Coordinates of C-alpha atoms and ligand atoms in Angstrom, one line a residue:
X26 CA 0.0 0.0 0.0
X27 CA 1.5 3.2 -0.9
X28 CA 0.3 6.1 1.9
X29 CA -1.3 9.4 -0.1
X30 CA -2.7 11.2 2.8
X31 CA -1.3 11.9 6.3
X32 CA -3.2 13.7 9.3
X33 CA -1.1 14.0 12.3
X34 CA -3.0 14.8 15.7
X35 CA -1.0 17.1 17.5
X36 CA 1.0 20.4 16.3
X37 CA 3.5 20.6 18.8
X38 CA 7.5 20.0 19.2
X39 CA 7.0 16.6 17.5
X40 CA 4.3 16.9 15.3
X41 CA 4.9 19.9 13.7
X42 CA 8.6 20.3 12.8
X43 CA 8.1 15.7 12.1
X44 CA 5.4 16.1 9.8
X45 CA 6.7 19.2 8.2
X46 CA 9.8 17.2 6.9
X47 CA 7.3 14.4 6.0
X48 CA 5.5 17.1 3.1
X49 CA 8.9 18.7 2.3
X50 CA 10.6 15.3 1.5
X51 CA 7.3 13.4 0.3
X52 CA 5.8 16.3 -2.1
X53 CA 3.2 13.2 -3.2
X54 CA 1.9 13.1 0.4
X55 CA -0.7 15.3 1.3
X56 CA 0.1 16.3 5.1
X57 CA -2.4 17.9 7.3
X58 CA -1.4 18.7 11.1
X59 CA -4.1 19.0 13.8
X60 CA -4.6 20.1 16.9
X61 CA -7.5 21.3 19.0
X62 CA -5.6 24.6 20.1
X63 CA -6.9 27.1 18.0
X64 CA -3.8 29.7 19.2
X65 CA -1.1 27.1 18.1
X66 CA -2.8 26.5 15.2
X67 CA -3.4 29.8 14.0
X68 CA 0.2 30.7 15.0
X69 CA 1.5 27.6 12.9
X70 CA -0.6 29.2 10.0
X71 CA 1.5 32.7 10.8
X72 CA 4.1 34.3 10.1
X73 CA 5.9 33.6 13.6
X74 CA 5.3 29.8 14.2
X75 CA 4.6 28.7 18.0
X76 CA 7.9 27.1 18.0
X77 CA 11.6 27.8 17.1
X78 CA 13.7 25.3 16.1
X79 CA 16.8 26.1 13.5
X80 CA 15.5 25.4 10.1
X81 CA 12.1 25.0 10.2
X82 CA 10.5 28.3 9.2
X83 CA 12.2 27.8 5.8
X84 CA 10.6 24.1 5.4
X85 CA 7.1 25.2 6.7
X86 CA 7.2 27.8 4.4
X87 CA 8.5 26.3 1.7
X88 CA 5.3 23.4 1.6
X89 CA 2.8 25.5 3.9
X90 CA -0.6 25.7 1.6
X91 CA 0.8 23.4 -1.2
X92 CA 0.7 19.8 0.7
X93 CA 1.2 20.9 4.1
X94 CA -1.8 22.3 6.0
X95 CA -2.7 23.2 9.4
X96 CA -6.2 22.6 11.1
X97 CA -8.3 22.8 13.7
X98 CA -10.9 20.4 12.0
X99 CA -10.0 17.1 13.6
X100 CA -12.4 15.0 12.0
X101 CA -12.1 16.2 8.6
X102 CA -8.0 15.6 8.9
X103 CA -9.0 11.7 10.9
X104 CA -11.6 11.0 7.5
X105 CA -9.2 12.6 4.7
X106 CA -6.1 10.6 6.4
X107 CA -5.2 7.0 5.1
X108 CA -2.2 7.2 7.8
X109 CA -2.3 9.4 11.1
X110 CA 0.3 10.2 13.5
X111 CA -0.9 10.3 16.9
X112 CA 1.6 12.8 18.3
X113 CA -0.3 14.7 21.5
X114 CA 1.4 15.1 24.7
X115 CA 1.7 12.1 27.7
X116 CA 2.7 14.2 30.6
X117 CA 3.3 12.6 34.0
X118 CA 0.3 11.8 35.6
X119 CA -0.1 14.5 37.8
X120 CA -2.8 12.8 40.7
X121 CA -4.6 9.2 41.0
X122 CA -2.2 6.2 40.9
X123 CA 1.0 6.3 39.8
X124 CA 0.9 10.3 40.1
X125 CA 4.5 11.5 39.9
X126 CA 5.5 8.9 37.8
X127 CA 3.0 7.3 35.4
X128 CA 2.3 8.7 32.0
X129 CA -1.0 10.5 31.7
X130 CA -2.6 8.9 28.7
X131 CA -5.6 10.5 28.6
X132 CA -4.9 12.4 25.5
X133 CA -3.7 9.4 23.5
X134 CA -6.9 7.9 24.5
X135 CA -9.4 10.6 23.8
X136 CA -7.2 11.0 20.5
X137 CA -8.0 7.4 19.8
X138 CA -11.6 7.0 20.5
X139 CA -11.9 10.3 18.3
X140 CA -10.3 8.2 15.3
X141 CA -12.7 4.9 16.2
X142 CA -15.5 7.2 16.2
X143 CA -15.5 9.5 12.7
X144 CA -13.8 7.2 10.3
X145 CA -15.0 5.5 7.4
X146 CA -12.3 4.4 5.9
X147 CA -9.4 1.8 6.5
X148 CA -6.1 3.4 8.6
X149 CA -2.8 3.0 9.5
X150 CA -2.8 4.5 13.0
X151 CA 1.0 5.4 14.2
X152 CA 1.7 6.0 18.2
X153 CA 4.6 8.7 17.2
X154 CA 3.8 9.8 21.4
X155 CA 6.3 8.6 23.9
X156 CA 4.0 5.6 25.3
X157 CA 4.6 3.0 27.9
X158 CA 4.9 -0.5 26.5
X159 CA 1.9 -2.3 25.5
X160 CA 0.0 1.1 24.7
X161 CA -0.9 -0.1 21.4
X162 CA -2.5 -2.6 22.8
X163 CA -4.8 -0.1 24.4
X164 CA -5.3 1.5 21.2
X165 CA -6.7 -1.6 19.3
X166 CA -9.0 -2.3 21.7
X167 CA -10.5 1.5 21.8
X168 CA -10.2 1.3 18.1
X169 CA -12.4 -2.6 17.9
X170 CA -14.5 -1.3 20.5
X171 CA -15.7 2.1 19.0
X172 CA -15.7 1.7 15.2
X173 CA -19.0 2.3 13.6
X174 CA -18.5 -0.3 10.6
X175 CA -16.5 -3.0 10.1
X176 CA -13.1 -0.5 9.6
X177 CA -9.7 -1.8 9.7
X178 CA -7.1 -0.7 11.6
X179 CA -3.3 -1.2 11.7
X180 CA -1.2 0.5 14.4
X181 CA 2.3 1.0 14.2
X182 CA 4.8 2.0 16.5
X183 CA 6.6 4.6 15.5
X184 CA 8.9 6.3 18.2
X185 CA 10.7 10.1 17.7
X186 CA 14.3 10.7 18.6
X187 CA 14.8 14.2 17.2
X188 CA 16.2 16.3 20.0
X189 CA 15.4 19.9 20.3
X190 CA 17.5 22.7 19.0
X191 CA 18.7 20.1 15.9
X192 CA 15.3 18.8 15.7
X193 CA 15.1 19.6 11.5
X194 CA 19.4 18.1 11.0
X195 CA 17.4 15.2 13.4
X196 CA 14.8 14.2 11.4
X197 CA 16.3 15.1 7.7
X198 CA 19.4 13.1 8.5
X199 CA 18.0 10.4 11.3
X200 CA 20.2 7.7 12.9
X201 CA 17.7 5.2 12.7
X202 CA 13.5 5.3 12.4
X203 CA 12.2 2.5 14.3
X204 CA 8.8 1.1 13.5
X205 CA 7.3 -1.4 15.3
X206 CA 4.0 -3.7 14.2
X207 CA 2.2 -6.8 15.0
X208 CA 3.9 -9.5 13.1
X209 CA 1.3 -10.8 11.3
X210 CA 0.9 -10.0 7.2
X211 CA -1.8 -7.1 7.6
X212 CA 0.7 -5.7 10.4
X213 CA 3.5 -6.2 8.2
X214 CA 2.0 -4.8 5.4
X215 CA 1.4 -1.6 7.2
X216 CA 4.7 -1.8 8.6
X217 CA 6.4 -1.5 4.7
X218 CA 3.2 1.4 3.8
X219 CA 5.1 3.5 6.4
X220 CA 8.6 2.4 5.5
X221 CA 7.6 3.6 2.4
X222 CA 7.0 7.2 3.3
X223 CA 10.4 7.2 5.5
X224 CA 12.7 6.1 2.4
X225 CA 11.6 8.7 0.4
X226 CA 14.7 10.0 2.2
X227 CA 16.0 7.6 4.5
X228 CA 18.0 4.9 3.6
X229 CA 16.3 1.6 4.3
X230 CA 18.7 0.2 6.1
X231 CA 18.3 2.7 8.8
X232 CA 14.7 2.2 9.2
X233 CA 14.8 -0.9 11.7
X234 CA 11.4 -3.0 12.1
X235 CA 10.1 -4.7 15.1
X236 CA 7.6 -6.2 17.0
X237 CA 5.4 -3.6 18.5
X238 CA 6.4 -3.7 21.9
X239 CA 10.2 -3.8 21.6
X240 CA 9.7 -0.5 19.7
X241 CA 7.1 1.1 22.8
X242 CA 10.4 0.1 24.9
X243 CA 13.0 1.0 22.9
X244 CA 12.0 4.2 23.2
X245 CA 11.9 4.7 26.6
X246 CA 15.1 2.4 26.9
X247 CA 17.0 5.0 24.5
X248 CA 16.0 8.1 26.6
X249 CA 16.9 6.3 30.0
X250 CA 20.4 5.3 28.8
X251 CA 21.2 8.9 27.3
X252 CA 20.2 10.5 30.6
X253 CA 21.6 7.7 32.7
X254 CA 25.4 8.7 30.9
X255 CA 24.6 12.3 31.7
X256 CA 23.8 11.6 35.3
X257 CA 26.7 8.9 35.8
X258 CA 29.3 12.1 34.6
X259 CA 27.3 14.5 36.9
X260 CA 27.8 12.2 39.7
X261 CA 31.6 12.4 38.8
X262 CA 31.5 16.1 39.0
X263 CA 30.7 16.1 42.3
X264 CA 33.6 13.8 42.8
X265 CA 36.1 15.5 40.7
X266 CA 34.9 19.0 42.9
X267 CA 36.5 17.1 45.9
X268 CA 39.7 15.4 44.1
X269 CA 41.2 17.8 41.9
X270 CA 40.3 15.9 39.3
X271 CA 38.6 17.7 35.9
X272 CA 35.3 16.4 34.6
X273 CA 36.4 17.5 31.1
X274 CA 38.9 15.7 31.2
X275 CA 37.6 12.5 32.7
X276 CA 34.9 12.8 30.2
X277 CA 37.4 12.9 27.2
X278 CA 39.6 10.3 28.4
X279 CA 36.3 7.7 29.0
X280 CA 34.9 8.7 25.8
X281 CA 37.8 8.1 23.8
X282 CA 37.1 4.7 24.5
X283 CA 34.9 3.4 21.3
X284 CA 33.1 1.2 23.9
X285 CA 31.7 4.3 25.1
X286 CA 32.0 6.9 23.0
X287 CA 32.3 10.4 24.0
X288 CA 28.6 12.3 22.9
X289 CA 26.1 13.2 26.2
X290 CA 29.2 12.8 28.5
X291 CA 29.0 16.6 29.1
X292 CA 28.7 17.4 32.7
X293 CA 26.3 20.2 33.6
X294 CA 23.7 22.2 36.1
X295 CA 21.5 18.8 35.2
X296 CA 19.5 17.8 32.3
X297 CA 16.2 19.3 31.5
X298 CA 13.6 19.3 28.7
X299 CA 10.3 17.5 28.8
X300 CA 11.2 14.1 28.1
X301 CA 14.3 12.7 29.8
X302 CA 12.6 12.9 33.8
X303 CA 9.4 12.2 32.2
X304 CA 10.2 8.9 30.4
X305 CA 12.5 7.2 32.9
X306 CA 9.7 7.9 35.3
X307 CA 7.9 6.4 32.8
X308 CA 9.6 3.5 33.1
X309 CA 10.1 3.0 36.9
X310 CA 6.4 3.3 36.9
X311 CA 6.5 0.7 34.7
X312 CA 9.1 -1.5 36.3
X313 CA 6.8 -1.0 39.2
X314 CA 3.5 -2.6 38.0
X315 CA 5.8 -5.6 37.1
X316 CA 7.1 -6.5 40.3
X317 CA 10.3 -5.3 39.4
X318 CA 11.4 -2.9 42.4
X319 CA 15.6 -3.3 42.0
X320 CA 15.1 -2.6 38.3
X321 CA 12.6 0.8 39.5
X322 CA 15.0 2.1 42.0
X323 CA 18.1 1.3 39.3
X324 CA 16.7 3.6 36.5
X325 CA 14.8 6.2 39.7
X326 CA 18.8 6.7 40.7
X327 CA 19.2 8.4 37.4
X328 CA 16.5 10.7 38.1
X329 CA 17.8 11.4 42.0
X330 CA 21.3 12.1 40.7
X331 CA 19.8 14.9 38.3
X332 CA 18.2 16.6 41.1
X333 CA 21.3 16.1 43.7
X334 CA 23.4 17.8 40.9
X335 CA 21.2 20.7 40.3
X336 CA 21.1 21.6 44.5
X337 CA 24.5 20.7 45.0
X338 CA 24.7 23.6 42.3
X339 CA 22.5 25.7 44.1
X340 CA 24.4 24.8 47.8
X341 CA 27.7 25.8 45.7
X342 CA 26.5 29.5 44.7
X343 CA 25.4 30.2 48.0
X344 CA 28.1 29.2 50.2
X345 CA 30.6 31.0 47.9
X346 CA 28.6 33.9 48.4
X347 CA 29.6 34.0 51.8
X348 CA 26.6 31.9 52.9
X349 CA 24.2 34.3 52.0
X350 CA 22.2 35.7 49.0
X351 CA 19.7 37.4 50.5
X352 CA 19.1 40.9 48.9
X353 CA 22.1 40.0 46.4
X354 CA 21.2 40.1 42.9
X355 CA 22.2 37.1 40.7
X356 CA 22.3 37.4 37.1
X357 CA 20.9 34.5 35.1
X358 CA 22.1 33.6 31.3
X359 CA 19.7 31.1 29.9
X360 CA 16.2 30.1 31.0
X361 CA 15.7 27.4 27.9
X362 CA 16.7 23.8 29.0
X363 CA 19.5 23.7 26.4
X364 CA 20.4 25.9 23.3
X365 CA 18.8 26.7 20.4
X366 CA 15.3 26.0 21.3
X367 CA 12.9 28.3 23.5
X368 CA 11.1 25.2 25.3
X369 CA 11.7 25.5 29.2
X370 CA 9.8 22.4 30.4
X371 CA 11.7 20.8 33.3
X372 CA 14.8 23.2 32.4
X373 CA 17.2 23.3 35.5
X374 CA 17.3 26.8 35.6
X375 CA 13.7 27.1 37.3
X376 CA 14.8 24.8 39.8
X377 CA 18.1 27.0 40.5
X378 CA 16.1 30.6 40.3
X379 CA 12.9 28.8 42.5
X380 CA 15.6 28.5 45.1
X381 CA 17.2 31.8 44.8
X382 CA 14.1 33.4 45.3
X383 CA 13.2 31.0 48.6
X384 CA 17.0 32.6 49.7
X385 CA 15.3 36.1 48.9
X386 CA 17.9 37.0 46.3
X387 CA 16.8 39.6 43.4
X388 CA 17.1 37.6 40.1
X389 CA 17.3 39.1 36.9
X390 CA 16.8 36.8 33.9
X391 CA 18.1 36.5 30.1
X392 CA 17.1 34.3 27.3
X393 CA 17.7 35.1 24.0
X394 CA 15.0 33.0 22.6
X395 CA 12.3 32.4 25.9
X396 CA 9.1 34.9 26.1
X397 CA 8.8 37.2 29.6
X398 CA 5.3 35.7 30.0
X399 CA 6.4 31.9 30.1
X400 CA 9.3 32.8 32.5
X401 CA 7.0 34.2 34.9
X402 CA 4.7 31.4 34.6
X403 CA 7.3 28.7 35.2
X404 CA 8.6 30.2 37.9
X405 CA 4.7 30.6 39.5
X406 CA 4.0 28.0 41.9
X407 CA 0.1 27.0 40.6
X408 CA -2.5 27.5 43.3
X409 CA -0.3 29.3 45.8
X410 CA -1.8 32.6 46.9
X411 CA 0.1 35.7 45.9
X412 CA 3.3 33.3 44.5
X413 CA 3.2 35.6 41.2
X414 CA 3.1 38.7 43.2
X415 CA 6.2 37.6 45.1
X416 CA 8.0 36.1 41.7
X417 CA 7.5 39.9 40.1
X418 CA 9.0 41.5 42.9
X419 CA 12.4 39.1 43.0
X420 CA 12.8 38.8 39.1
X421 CA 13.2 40.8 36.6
X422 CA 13.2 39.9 33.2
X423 CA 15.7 41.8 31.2
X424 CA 16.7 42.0 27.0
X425 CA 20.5 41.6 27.2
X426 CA 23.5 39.9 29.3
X427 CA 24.6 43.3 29.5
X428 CA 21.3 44.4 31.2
X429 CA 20.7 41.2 33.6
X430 CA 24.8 41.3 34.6
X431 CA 24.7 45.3 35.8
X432 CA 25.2 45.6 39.6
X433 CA 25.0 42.0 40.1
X434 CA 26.9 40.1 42.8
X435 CA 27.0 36.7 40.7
X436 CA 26.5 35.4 36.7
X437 CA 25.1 31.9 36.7
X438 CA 25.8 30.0 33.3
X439 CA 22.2 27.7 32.6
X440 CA 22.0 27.8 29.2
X441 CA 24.9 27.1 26.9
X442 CA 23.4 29.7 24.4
X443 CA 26.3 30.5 21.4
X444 CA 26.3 34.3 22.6
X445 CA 27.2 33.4 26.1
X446 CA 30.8 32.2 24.8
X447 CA 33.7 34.5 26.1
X448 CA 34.5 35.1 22.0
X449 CA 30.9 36.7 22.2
X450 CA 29.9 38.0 25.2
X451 CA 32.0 41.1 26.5
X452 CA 33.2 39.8 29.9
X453 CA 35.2 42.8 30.4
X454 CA 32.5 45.1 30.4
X455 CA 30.2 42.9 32.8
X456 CA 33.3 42.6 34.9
X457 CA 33.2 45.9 34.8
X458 CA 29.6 46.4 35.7
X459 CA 29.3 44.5 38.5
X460 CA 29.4 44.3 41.9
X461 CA 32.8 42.8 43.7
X462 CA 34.3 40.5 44.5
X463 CA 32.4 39.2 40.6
X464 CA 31.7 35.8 41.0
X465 CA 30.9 33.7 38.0
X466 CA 29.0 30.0 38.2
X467 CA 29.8 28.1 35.1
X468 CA 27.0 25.4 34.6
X469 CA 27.9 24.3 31.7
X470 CA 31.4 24.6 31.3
X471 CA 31.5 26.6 28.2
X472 CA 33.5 29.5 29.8
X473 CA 37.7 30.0 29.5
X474 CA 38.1 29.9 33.4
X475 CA 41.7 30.8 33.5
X476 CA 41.0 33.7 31.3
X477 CA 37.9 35.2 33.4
X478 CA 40.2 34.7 36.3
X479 CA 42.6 37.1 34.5
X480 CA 39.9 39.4 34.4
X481 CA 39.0 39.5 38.0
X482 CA 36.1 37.0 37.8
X483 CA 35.6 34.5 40.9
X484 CA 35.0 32.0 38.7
X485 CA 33.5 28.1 39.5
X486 CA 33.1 25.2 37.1
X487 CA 31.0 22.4 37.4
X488 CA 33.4 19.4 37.9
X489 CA 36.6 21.5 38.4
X490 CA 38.3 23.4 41.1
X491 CA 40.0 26.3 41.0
X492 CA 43.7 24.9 41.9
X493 CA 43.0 21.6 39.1
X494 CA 46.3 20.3 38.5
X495 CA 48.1 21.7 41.0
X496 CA 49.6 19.9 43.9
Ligands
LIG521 N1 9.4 17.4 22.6 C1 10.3 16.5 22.1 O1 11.4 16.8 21.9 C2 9.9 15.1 22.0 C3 10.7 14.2 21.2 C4 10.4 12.9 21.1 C5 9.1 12.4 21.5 N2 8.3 13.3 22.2 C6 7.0 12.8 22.6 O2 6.1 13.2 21.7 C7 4.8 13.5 22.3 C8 4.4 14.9 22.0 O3 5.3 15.8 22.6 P1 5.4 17.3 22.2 O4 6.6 17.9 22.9 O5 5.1 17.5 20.8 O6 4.0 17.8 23.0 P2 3.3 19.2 22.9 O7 2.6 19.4 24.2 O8 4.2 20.3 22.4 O9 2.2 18.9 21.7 C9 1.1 18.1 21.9 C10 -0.1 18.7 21.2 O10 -1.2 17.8 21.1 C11 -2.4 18.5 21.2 N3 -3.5 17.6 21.6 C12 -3.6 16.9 22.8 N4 -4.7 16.1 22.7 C13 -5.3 16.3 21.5 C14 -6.4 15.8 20.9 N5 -7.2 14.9 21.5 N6 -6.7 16.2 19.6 C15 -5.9 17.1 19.0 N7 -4.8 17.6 19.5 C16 -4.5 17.2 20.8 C17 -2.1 19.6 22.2 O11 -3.0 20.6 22.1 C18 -0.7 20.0 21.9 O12 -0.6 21.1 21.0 C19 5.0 13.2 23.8 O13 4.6 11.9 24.0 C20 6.5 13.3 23.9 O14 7.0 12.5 25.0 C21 8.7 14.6 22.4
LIG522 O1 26.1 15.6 27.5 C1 25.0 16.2 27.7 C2 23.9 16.2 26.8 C3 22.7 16.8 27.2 N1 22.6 17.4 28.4 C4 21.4 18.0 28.8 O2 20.3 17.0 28.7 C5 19.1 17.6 28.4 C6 18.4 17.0 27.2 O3 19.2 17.3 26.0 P1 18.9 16.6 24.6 O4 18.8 15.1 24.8 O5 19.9 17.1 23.7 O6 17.5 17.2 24.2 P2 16.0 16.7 24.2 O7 15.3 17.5 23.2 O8 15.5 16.5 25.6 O9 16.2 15.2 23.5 C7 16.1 14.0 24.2 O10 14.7 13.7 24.5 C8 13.9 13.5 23.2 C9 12.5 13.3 23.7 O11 12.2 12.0 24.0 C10 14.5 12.4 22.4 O12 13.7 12.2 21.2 C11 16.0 12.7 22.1 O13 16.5 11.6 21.4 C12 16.7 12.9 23.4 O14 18.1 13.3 23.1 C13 19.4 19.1 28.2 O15 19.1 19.9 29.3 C14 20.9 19.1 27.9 O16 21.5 20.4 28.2 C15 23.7 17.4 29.3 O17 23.6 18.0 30.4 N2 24.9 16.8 28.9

């Protein structure tokens, strides 16, 4: 079967930039992206889409209105679809059993019964949503259950890997696409229908079929082992802080090994983004329900050591500020969980500027790419009282390094943003601007220490000490 029509539910970090590369590679695929938020949709339809992500402007642009569309109408994208990528959000369940862990699929589901319920027509159903294993499962039964007609479905399992900030280089040039499907003929046969689609860039060879279930896991497994590398070198921070020892260093030497290789080995203030806490809770959940508590508190470790290294951080500023920040202003550079993207969802630096404010410090913020508005709502506590009243008075959101560094008593690296570099950034002129003794926290080890120490900067390093090297 060869796929002529794709509806993807869901226009967010996944489905949108995913499914935009689908139409701009597959210009004999008519792609339609849906989503029952009328803002995002409308600002997808815009000149300034609801995400930024480098390179994707150009692409939406280049197939918006031709075979790439954008829609609120659900059921008309469902009945006009002969494949649809079910790509809405699976949050951690946030009450009920397994909150704090489990993934909310409440969206996948009332996605799914939405399908079961207006087509007419045979589909290919994909889970492109980060799922718990056997979620497909689920989905058949919804699907049996709820079809008016005797319609066929086929769902695939069809994970995403981009990362965000290289999420187009991600998904023109993949490692692999991983597509999981019953293995029985019809399942197979939908299996090659969406191969199909992938080679019209991919090479097959890196599109790997599966059963479904090893591909629901994979997924989380792939996640869980990246993050587990970036906690096992935070944890070595904390070790080379004590020793002596350099964590760049370390890291280099280890990676240098091919058995390990030397990518996500950077130490830093702790990894962020929506997905990496998110799916390994996912998966202790998961470990959980199968009687499986050593294998849960193996992968929760990973989770524990994220949050250690981000108040061990925290613990760090404060007691080199002479044990107290209260009234001091610290400048923040970065509020985005990594570079090049303005997504903020479980980025370390709320954690780090939540605590600042809880030592009544005066914060003031910079992000090159992150709006005021979603600052101040990260940093709102939901349902406390007067909590936003309290977050305007100790932050304030400026439009420059420049501006957030002037009369500060500390600069806190969060973000690894290009402009932060010392080839960019004057450091001279925020030395200048600040208060002293200048102190300087670099969380993510970006910064020429010896350099800024030249300058008159107090300057810390995750993972190093000041007298590295030395006797
Ligand atoms: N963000 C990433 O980098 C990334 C990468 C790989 C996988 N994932 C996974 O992909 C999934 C989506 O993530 P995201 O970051 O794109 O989420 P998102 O919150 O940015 O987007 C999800 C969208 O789905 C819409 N939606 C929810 N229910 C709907 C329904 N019933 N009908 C129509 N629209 C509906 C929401 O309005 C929202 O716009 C998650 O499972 C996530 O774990 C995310
Ligand atoms: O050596 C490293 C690498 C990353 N990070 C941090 O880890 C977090 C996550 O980074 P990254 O993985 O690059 O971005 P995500 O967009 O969260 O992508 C991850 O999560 C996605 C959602 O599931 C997957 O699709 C991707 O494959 C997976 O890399 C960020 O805070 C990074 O700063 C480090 O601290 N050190």
């Amino acid at each position: 079967m060869t796929v002529k029509s794709i509806c993807c539910i869901g226009a967010g970090y996944v489905g949108g930039p995913t499914c935009a590369v689908i139409a701009y590679k597959c210009h004999d695929i008519k792609v339609t992206i849906v989503d029952l938020n009328q803002a995002r949709i409308d600002a997808w339809n815009s000149d300034k889409l609801p995400i930024y992500e480098p390179g994707l402007e150009e692409i939406v642009m280049e197939r918006r209105g031709k075979n790439l569309f954008f829609s609120t109408d659900v059921d008309q994208g469902i009945q006009d679809a002969d494949l649809i990528f079910v790509s809405v959000n699976t949050p951690t369940k946030k009450s009920g059993m397994g909150a704090g862990m489990a993934a909310d699929l409440a969206y996948i589901e009332a996605a799914t019964r939405r399908i079961a319920q207006v087509s007419k027509t045979p589909k290919i159903v994909v889970e492109k949503s980060t799922v718990p294993c056997r979620t497909a499962q689920s989905m058949r039964t919804i699907l049996e259950a709820n079809s008016t007609g005797n319609i066929r479905f086929d769902i695939l399992s069809n994970p995403e890997f981009l990362a965000e900030g290289t999420a187009i280089k991600d998904l023109l040039n993949p490692d692999r696409v991983l597509i999981g499907a019953l293995q029985t003929p019809e399942g197979i046969k939908a299996q090659n229908a969406l191969v199909g689609v992938y080679t019209h860039w991919v090479p097959r060879d890196r599109c790997i079929t599966t059963n479904l279930w090893s591909s629901e896991l994979s997924k989380l497994a792939a996640n869980a082992m990246l993050a587990q590398r970036i906690s096992s070198v935070n944890a070595l921070s904390a070790i080379c802080e004590a020793t002596g020892a350099d964590v760049d260093e370390v890291a280099y030497a280890c990676g240098r090994d091919t058995r390990l290789g030397s990518k996500f080995l950077k130490a830093s203030v702790g990894f962020g983004g929506s997905c990496f806490q998110k799916d390994i809770l996912n998966l202790v959940w998961l470990s959980t329900q199968l009687n499986l508590p050593e294998v849960a508190a193996y992968w929760k470790q990973v989770v524990d050591m994220n949050e250690h290294q981000k108040h061990r951080f925290v613990q760090r500023i404060i007691s080199t500020l002479f044990n107290t920040i209260t009234n001091k202003k610290i400048a923040v550079l970065g509020f985005a969980f990594k570079k090049d993207t303005g997504d903020t969802r479980e980025s370390a630096a709320i954690t780090l500027i939540k605590s600042f404010i809880q030592e009544h410090a005066r914060v003031a913020v910079y992000d090159p790419k992150v709006e005021p508005e979603q600052i101040m709502m990260d940093l709102t506590e939901p349902g406390v009282v007067d909590n936003r009243k309290q977050v305007e008075q100790h932050v304030q959101i400026c439009s420059s390094a420049m501006e957030a560094a002037q009369g500060a008593d500390a600069l806190i690296i969060c973000t690894e943003w290009d402009e932060f570099k010392d080839t960019e950034l004057d450091y001279s002129k925020i030395y200048e601007s600040m208060n002293k003794p200048a102190f300087l926290f670099d969380g993510r080890l970006m910064l020429d220490a010896p350099k800024l120490r030249n300058m008159g900067f107090k300057v810390q390093v995750i993972g190093k000490t000041e007298l590295a090297g030395t006797a």
